[in-house]
Tab-separated table of C-alpha atoms in Angstrom:
chain	number	residue	atom	x	y	z
A	1	MET	CA	-19.251	-9.650	-8.361
A	2	SER	CA	-19.895	-7.777	-11.586
A	3	GLY	CA	-19.924	-4.188	-12.775
A	4	TRP	CA	-17.281	-1.654	-11.833
A	5	GLN	CA	-16.778	-3.374	-8.468
A	6	GLY	CA	-15.706	-6.615	-10.160
A	7	LEU	CA	-13.291	-4.812	-12.467
A	8	ALA	CA	-11.774	-2.852	-9.590
A	9	LEU	CA	-11.445	-6.027	-7.524
A	10	LEU	CA	-9.696	-7.809	-10.377
A	11	MET	CA	-7.196	-4.968	-10.655
A	12	PHE	CA	-6.557	-4.831	-6.889
A	13	ARG	CA	-6.080	-8.628	-6.883
A	14	GLN	CA	-3.499	-8.364	-9.665
A	15	VAL	CA	-1.600	-5.684	-7.752
A	16	ARG	CA	-1.676	-7.847	-4.618
A	17	ALA	CA	-0.438	-10.884	-6.548
A	18	GLU	CA	2.518	-8.927	-7.938
A	19	LEU	CA	3.409	-7.456	-4.543
A	20	THR	CA	3.196	-10.893	-2.942
A	21	ARG	CA	5.380	-12.363	-5.702
A	22	MET	CA	8.051	-9.730	-5.034
A	23	VAL	CA	7.992	-10.370	-1.284
A	24	ASP	CA	8.096	-14.146	-1.812
A	25	ALA	CA	11.014	-13.743	-4.249
A	26	GLY	CA	13.122	-12.245	-1.464
A	27	ALA	CA	13.413	-8.868	-3.179
A	28	LEU	CA	12.776	-6.705	-0.097
A	29	GLY	CA	16.246	-5.169	0.187
A	30	ARG	CA	16.726	-4.598	-3.521
A	31	GLU	CA	16.233	-1.230	-5.179
A	32	PRO	CA	15.280	-0.307	-8.737
A	33	GLY	CA	18.292	2.010	-8.943
A	34	PRO	CA	20.619	4.290	-6.994
A	35	ASP	CA	18.825	6.536	-4.519
A	36	ALA	CA	15.555	4.678	-5.137
A	37	ASN	CA	13.277	3.342	-2.439
A	38	SER	CA	13.691	-0.294	-1.467
A	39	ALA	CA	11.235	-2.929	-2.574
A	40	ALA	CA	10.090	-3.268	1.053
A	41	TRP	CA	9.264	0.434	1.265
A	42	LEU	CA	7.422	0.309	-2.074
A	43	VAL	CA	5.311	-2.675	-0.988
A	44	TRP	CA	4.516	-0.976	2.339
A	45	HIS	CA	3.692	2.317	0.579
A	46	VAL	CA	1.280	0.667	-1.871
A	47	ALA	CA	-0.462	-1.170	0.966
A	48	ARG	CA	-0.653	2.025	3.035
A	49	GLY	CA	-2.219	3.957	0.149
A	50	GLN	CA	-4.791	1.243	-0.428
A	51	ASP	CA	-5.547	1.026	3.287
A	52	ARG	CA	-6.016	4.790	3.639
A	53	ASN	CA	-8.154	5.176	0.543
A	54	LEU	CA	-10.350	2.089	0.864
A	55	SER	CA	-10.838	2.556	4.608
A	56	GLU	CA	-11.902	6.160	4.056
A	57	LEU	CA	-14.233	5.123	1.218
A	58	ALA	CA	-15.805	2.498	3.484
A	59	GLY	CA	-16.021	4.909	6.424
A	60	LEU	CA	-13.868	2.645	8.587
A	61	PRO	CA	-10.654	3.157	10.579
A	62	GLN	CA	-7.490	2.147	8.755
A	63	VAL	CA	-6.367	-1.397	9.510
A	64	TYR	CA	-2.845	0.049	9.990
A	65	VAL	CA	-4.027	1.789	13.148
A	66	GLU	CA	-7.055	-0.277	14.206
A	67	GLN	CA	-5.346	-3.677	14.000
A	68	GLY	CA	-1.951	-2.613	15.349
A	69	TRP	CA	0.032	-2.890	12.129
A	70	ALA	CA	1.818	0.411	12.755
A	71	ALA	CA	3.385	-1.049	15.903
A	72	ARG	CA	4.456	-4.178	14.004
A	73	PHE	CA	6.258	-1.915	11.548
A	74	GLY	CA	7.814	0.043	14.407
A	75	ARG	CA	6.046	3.203	13.243
A	76	PRO	CA	3.658	5.635	14.894
A	77	ALA	CA	-0.064	4.889	14.615
A	78	ASP	CA	-0.513	7.893	12.319
A	79	PRO	CA	-3.240	7.460	9.672
A	80	SER	CA	-1.469	9.964	7.409
A	81	ASP	CA	1.832	8.010	7.429
A	82	THR	CA	1.553	6.388	4.002
A	83	GLY	CA	4.999	7.211	2.685
A	84	TYR	CA	3.647	10.062	0.580
A	85	GLY	CA	6.048	12.932	1.095
A	86	HIS	CA	8.715	10.827	2.805
A	87	THR	CA	12.167	12.261	2.359
A	88	PRO	CA	14.875	9.929	1.030
A	89	ALA	CA	16.199	9.683	4.601
A	90	GLU	CA	12.764	8.672	5.949
A	91	ALA	CA	12.345	6.048	3.255
A	92	ALA	CA	15.875	4.768	3.887
A	93	ALA	CA	15.149	4.560	7.628
A	94	PHE	CA	12.274	2.198	6.851
A	95	ARG	CA	14.943	-0.301	5.782
A	96	GLY	CA	16.243	-0.288	9.309
A	97	ALA	CA	18.938	1.645	11.080
A	98	GLY	CA	22.382	0.877	9.785
A	99	ALA	CA	21.221	-1.272	6.875
A	100	PRO	CA	23.397	-0.584	3.856
A	101	ARG	CA	21.835	1.354	0.975
A	102	LYS	CA	22.305	-1.654	-1.315
A	103	ALA	CA	21.130	-4.190	1.232
A	104	ALA	CA	21.085	-7.783	0.072
A	105	ALA	CA	18.272	-8.517	2.495
A	106	PHE	CA	15.712	-6.469	4.332
A	107	ARG	CA	17.086	-6.316	7.849
A	108	GLY	CA	17.984	-4.033	10.727
A	109	ALA	CA	16.105	-2.242	13.467
A	110	GLY	CA	12.656	-1.338	12.241
A	111	ALA	CA	12.823	-3.784	9.356
A	112	PRO	CA	9.483	-5.563	9.359
A	113	GLY	CA	10.412	-8.580	7.283
A	114	ALA	CA	8.389	-10.566	4.806
A	115	ALA	CA	5.873	-12.061	7.256
A	116	VAL	CA	4.758	-8.657	8.533
A	117	LEU	CA	4.519	-7.186	5.034
A	118	LEU	CA	2.511	-10.156	3.773
A	119	GLY	CA	0.240	-10.056	6.815
A	120	TYR	CA	-0.446	-6.380	6.302
A	121	LEU	CA	-1.071	-6.902	2.575
A	122	ASP	CA	-3.618	-9.599	3.479
A	123	ALA	CA	-5.361	-7.353	6.022
A	124	VAL	CA	-5.533	-4.479	3.543
A	125	HIS	CA	-6.807	-6.748	0.804
A	126	ASP	CA	-9.568	-7.960	3.133
A	127	ARG	CA	-10.581	-4.294	3.505
A	128	VAL	CA	-10.523	-3.838	-0.292
A	129	GLU	CA	-12.686	-6.922	-0.812
A	130	GLY	CA	-15.100	-5.852	1.911
A	131	TYR	CA	-15.568	-2.370	0.500
A	132	LEU	CA	-16.033	-3.545	-3.086
A	133	ALA	CA	-18.473	-6.311	-2.073
A	134	ALA	CA	-20.667	-3.781	-0.263
A	135	ALA	CA	-20.300	-0.762	-2.575
A	136	PRO	CA	-23.549	0.152	-4.306
A	137	ALA	CA	-23.602	0.490	-8.093
A	138	GLY	CA	-23.895	4.281	-7.890
A	139	ASP	CA	-21.015	4.737	-5.436
A	140	LEU	CA	-18.550	5.935	-8.096
A	141	ALA	CA	-20.270	9.335	-8.248
A	142	ARG	CA	-20.252	9.839	-4.466
A	143	THR	CA	-17.972	12.577	-3.147
A	144	ALA	CA	-15.670	10.989	-0.595
A	145	PRO	CA	-13.750	13.266	1.766
A	146	SER	CA	-10.295	12.296	2.935
A	147	PRO	CA	-9.793	13.320	6.562
A	148	THR	CA	-6.066	12.581	6.297
A	149	LEU	CA	-5.550	14.707	3.174
A	150	GLY	CA	-8.246	17.306	3.744
A	151	THR	CA	-9.588	16.827	0.208
A	152	ALA	CA	-12.810	15.550	-1.284
A	153	GLU	CA	-13.020	13.721	-4.605
A	154	SER	CA	-15.379	11.242	-6.185
A	155	VAL	CA	-15.015	7.568	-5.362
A	156	GLU	CA	-14.224	7.032	-9.042
A	157	ALA	CA	-11.355	9.541	-8.960
A	158	ARG	CA	-9.962	8.115	-5.731
A	159	LEU	CA	-10.058	4.512	-6.966
A	160	ALA	CA	-8.507	5.486	-10.308
A	161	ALA	CA	-5.713	7.426	-8.602
A	162	GLN	CA	-5.030	4.612	-6.128
A	163	LEU	CA	-4.867	1.976	-8.839
A	164	ALA	CA	-2.641	4.184	-11.017
A	165	ASP	CA	-0.248	4.732	-8.098
A	166	SER	CA	-0.276	1.027	-7.204
A	167	LEU	CA	0.447	-0.024	-10.794
A	168	ALA	CA	3.232	2.559	-11.136
A	169	HIS	CA	4.957	1.141	-8.065
A	170	VAL	CA	4.454	-2.428	-9.258
A	171	GLY	CA	6.227	-1.286	-12.444
A	172	GLN	CA	9.111	0.075	-10.360
A	173	LEU	CA	9.364	-3.263	-8.607
A	174	GLY	CA	9.501	-4.971	-11.999
A	175	LEU	CA	12.747	-3.109	-12.683
A	176	LEU	CA	14.559	-4.634	-9.744
A	177	PRO	CA	17.925	-6.121	-10.610
A	178	ASP	CA	18.479	-9.780	-9.737
C-alpha cells in the first residue's frame, strides 16, 4: 500500500504496537498521575475513537456494537460511548467498582482485563486496515459526516484528528510510573 493510505496505516500500526506493549507490560491499573485516567481506560478510549471514526469513514457499523464488544466491556452498546466527555467518576468506574484509585492491577466488576482489550484492539485494527486498503486516492477530500457527533469534516481532517488524539494518549501512557 502506498500513498497517503500507506502512511496512515504505518501510523495506526505504530499506535497499536505501543498500546499492545502497554497492555502486555501489565500497566492497565497504573495511572500517569493523580486524578488521571488509568492505562486501561486510555487504551479503551483510543480504540473506541479509532473504531468510531474509521467505521464511519468506511460506512460500516462500529465493531464495538456489531461484534458485541460493548457487552464484553460491561458497557451499553452505544456508538457514542467513546470516553469523550466522561467525567472523572465515569472513567474511574471503568476500572471496576471498588477498585482503588491507585490500583496495582486492573480488576473489579466491569474490569475487562488484558485479553478483552487486546481482542478489541485487534478487531478495531482490522477495521482500520480494511478501510485504508479500500480507500480511493481521492478520499481525503471527501466530506464524511459523523452520525454520532452530528458533524461533517473531510476524511483528511478526521484522520489527522484521530491520529493526533491517539498519539497524545500514547504519550500519556509513556509517562506511567513503574
